[in-house]
PDB file of C-alpha atoms and ligand atoms in Angstrom:
ATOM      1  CA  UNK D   1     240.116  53.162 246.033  1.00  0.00           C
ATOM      2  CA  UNK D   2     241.457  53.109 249.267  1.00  0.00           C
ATOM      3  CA  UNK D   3     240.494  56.193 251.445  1.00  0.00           C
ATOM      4  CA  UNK D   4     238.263  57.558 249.288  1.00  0.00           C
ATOM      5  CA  UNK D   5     234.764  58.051 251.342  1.00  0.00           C
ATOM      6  CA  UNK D   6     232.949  57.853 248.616  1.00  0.00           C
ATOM      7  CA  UNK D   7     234.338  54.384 247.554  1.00  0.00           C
ATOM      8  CA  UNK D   8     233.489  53.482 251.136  1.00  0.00           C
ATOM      9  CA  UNK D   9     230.044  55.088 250.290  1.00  0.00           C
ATOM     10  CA  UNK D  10     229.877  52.762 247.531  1.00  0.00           C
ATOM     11  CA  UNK D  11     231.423  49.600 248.911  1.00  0.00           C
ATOM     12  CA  UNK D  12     228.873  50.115 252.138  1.00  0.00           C
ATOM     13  CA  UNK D  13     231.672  50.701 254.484  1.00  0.00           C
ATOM     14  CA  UNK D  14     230.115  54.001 255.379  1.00  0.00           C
ATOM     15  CA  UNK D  15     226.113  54.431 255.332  1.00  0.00           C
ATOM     16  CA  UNK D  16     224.414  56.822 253.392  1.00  0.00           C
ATOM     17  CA  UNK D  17     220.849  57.994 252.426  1.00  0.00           C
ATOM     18  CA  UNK D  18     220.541  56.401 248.938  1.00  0.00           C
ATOM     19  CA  UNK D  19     218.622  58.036 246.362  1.00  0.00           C
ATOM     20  CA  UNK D  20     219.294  56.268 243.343  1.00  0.00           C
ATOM     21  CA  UNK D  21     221.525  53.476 242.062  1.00  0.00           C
ATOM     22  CA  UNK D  22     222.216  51.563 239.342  1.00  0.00           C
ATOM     23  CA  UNK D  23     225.188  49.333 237.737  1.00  0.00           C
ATOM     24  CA  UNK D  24     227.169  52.800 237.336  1.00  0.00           C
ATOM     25  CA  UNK D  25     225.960  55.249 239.458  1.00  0.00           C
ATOM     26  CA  UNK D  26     225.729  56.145 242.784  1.00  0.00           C
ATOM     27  CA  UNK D  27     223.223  59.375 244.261  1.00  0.00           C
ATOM     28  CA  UNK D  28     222.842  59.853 248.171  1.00  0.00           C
ATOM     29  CA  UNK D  29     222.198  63.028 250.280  1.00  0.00           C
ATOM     30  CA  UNK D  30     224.768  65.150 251.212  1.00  0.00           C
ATOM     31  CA  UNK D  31     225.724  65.350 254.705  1.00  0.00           C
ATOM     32  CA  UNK D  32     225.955  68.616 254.707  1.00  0.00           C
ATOM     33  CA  UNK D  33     223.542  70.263 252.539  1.00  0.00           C
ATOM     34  CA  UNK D  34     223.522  73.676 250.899  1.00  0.00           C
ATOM     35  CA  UNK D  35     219.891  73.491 249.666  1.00  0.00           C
ATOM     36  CA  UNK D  36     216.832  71.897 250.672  1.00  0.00           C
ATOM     37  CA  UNK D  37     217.645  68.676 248.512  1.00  0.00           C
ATOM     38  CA  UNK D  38     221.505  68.255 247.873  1.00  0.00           C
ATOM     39  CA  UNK D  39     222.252  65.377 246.341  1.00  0.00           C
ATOM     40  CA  UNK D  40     225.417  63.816 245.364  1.00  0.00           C
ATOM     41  CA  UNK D  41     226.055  61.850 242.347  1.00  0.00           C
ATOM     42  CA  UNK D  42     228.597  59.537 241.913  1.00  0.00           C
ATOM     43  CA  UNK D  43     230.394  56.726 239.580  1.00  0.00           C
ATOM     44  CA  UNK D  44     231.241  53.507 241.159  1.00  0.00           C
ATOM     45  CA  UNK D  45     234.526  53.527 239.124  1.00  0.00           C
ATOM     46  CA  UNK D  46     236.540  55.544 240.993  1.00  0.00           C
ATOM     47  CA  UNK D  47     238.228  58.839 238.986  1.00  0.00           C
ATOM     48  CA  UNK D  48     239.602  61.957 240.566  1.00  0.00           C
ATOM     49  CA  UNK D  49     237.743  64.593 238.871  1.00  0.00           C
ATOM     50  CA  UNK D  50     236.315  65.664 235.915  1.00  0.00           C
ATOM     51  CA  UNK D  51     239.589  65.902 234.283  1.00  0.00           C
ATOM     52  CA  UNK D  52     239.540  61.979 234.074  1.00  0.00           C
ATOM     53  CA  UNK D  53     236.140  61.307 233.311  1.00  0.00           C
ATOM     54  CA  UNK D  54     235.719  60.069 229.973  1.00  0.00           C
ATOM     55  CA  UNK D  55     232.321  60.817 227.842  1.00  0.00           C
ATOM     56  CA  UNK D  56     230.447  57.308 228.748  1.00  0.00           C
ATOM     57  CA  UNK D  57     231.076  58.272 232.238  1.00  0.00           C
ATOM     58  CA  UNK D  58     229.604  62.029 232.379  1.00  0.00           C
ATOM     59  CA  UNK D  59     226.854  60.571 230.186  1.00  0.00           C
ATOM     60  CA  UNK D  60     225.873  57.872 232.163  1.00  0.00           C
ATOM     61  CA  UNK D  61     226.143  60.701 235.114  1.00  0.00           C
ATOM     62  CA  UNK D  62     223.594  62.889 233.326  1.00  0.00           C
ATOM     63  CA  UNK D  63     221.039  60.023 232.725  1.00  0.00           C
ATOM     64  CA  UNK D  64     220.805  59.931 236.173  1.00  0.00           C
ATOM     65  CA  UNK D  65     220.546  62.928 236.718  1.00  0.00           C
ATOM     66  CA  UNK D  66     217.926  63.391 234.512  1.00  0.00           C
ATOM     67  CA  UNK D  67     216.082  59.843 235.906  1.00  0.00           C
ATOM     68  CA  UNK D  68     216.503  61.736 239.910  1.00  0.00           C
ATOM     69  CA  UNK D  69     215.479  64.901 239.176  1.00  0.00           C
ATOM     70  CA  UNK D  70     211.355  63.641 237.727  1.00  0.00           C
ATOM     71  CA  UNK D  71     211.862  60.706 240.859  1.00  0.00           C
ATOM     72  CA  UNK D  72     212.758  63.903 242.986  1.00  0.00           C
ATOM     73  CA  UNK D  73     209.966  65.778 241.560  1.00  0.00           C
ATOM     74  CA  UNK D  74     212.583  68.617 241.101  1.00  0.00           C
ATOM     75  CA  UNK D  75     212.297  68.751 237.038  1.00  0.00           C
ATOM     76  CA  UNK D  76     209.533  71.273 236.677  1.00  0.00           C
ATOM     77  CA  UNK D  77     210.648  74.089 238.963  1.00  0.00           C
ATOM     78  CA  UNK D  78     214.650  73.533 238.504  1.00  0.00           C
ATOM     79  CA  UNK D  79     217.809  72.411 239.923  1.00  0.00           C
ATOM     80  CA  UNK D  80     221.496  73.242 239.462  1.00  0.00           C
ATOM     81  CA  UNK D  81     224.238  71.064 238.953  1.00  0.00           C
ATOM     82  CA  UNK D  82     227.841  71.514 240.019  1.00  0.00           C
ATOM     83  CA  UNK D  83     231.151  70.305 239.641  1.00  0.00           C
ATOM     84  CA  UNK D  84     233.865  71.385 241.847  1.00  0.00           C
ATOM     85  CA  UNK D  85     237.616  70.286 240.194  1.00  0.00           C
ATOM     86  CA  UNK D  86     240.674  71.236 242.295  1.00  0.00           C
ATOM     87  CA  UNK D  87     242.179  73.083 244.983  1.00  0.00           C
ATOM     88  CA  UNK D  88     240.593  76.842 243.827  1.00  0.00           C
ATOM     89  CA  UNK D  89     237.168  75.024 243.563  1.00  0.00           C
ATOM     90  CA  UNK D  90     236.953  74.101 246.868  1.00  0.00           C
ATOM     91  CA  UNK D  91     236.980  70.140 245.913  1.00  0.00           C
ATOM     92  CA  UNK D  92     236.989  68.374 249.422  1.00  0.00           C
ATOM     93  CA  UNK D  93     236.543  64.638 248.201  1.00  0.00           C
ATOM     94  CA  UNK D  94     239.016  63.638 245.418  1.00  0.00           C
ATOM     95  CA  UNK D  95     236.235  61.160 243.724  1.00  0.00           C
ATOM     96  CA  UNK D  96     234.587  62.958 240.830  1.00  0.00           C
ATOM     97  CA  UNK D  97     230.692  64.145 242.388  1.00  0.00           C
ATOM     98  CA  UNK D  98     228.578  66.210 240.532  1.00  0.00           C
ATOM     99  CA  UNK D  99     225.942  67.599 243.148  1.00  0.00           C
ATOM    100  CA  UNK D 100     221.990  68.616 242.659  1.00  0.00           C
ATOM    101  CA  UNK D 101     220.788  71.539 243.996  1.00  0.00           C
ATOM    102  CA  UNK D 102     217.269  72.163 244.879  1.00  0.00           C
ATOM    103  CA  UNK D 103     214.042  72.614 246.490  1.00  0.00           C
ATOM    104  CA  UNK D 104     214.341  76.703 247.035  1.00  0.00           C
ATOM    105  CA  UNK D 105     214.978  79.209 244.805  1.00  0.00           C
ATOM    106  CA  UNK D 106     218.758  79.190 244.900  1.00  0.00           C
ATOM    107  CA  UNK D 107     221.209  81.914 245.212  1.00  0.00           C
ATOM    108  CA  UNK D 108     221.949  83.629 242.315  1.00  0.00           C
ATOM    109  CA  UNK D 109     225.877  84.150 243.157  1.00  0.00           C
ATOM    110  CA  UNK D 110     228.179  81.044 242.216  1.00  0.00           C
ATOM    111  CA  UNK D 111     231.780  82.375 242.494  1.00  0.00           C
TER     112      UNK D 111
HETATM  113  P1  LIG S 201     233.061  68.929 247.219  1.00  0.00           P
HETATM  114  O1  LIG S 201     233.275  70.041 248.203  1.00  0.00           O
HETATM  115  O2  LIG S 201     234.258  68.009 247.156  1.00  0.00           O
HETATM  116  O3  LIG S 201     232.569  69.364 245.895  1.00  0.00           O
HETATM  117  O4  LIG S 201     231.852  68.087 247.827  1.00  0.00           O
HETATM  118  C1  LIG S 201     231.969  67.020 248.697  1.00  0.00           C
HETATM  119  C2  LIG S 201     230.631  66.859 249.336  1.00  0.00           C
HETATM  120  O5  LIG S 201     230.558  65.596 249.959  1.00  0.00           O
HETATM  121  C3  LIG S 201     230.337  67.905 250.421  1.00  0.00           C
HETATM  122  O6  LIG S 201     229.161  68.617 250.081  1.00  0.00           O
HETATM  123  C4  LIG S 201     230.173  67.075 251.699  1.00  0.00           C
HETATM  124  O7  LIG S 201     229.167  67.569 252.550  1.00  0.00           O
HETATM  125  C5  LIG S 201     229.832  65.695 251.143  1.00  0.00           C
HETATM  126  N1  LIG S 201     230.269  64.615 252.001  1.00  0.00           N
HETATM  127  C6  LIG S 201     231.518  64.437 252.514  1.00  0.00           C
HETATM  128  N2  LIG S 201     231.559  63.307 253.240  1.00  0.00           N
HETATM  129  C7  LIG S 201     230.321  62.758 253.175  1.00  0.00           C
HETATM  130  C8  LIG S 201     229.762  61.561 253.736  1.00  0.00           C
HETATM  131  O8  LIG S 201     230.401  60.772 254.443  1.00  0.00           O
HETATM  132  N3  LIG S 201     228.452  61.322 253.460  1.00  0.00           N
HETATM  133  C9  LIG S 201     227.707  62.162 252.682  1.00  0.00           C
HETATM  134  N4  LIG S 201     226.428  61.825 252.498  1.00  0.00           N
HETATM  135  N5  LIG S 201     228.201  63.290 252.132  1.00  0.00           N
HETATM  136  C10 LIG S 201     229.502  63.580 252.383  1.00  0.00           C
HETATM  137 ZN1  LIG S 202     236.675  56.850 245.240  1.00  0.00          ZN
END
């Protein structure tokens, strides 16, 4: 979609550190991370949020991010995964991202 930076992310108009991809799915690290590893995880079909994300979509989402978190070596001591959706989330890119959290023992407060 036009100016969407993460279809530019995915179309290689704008680099990014690439963790994992397949036919579906994008990951790359965020540019500004909150944790030690942040990673962002994307599908190439562009959709808003998760209020258009159909249940093939967030599944093929969580297969990856159950493939990057054992490549990431994150799977034994933990991770978090969030979803920001809308204005009171604080949802800066309007392509639907689900971000990994990890690496440190991660603040317990998440509103
Ligand atoms: P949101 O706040 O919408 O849930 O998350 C958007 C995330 O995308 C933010 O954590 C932000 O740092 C990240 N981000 C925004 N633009 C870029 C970019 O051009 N490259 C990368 N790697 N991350 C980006
Ligand atoms: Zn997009």
């Amino acid at each position: 979609m036009e100016d969407c930076i993460f279809c530019k992310i995915i179309n290689r108009e704008i680099p990014s550190d690439t963790v994992y991809e397949d036919e579906n799915i994008l990951a790359f690290r965020d540019i500004n991370p909150q944790a030690p590893i942040h990673i962002v995880v994307i599908p190439k079909k562009h959709m808003t949020s998760v209020l258009e994300a159909d249940k093939e979509t967030i599944g093929t989402i969580f297969e990856a991010i159950n493939k990057i978190a054992k490549q990431e070596k994150i799977d034994e001591k933990g991770f978090r995964v969030i979803t920001n959706c809308g204005e009171n989330a604080g949802q800066t890119v309007k392509h639907l991202h689900f971000h990994i959290l990890a690496g440190s023992k991660l603040n317990e407060k998440i509103c």
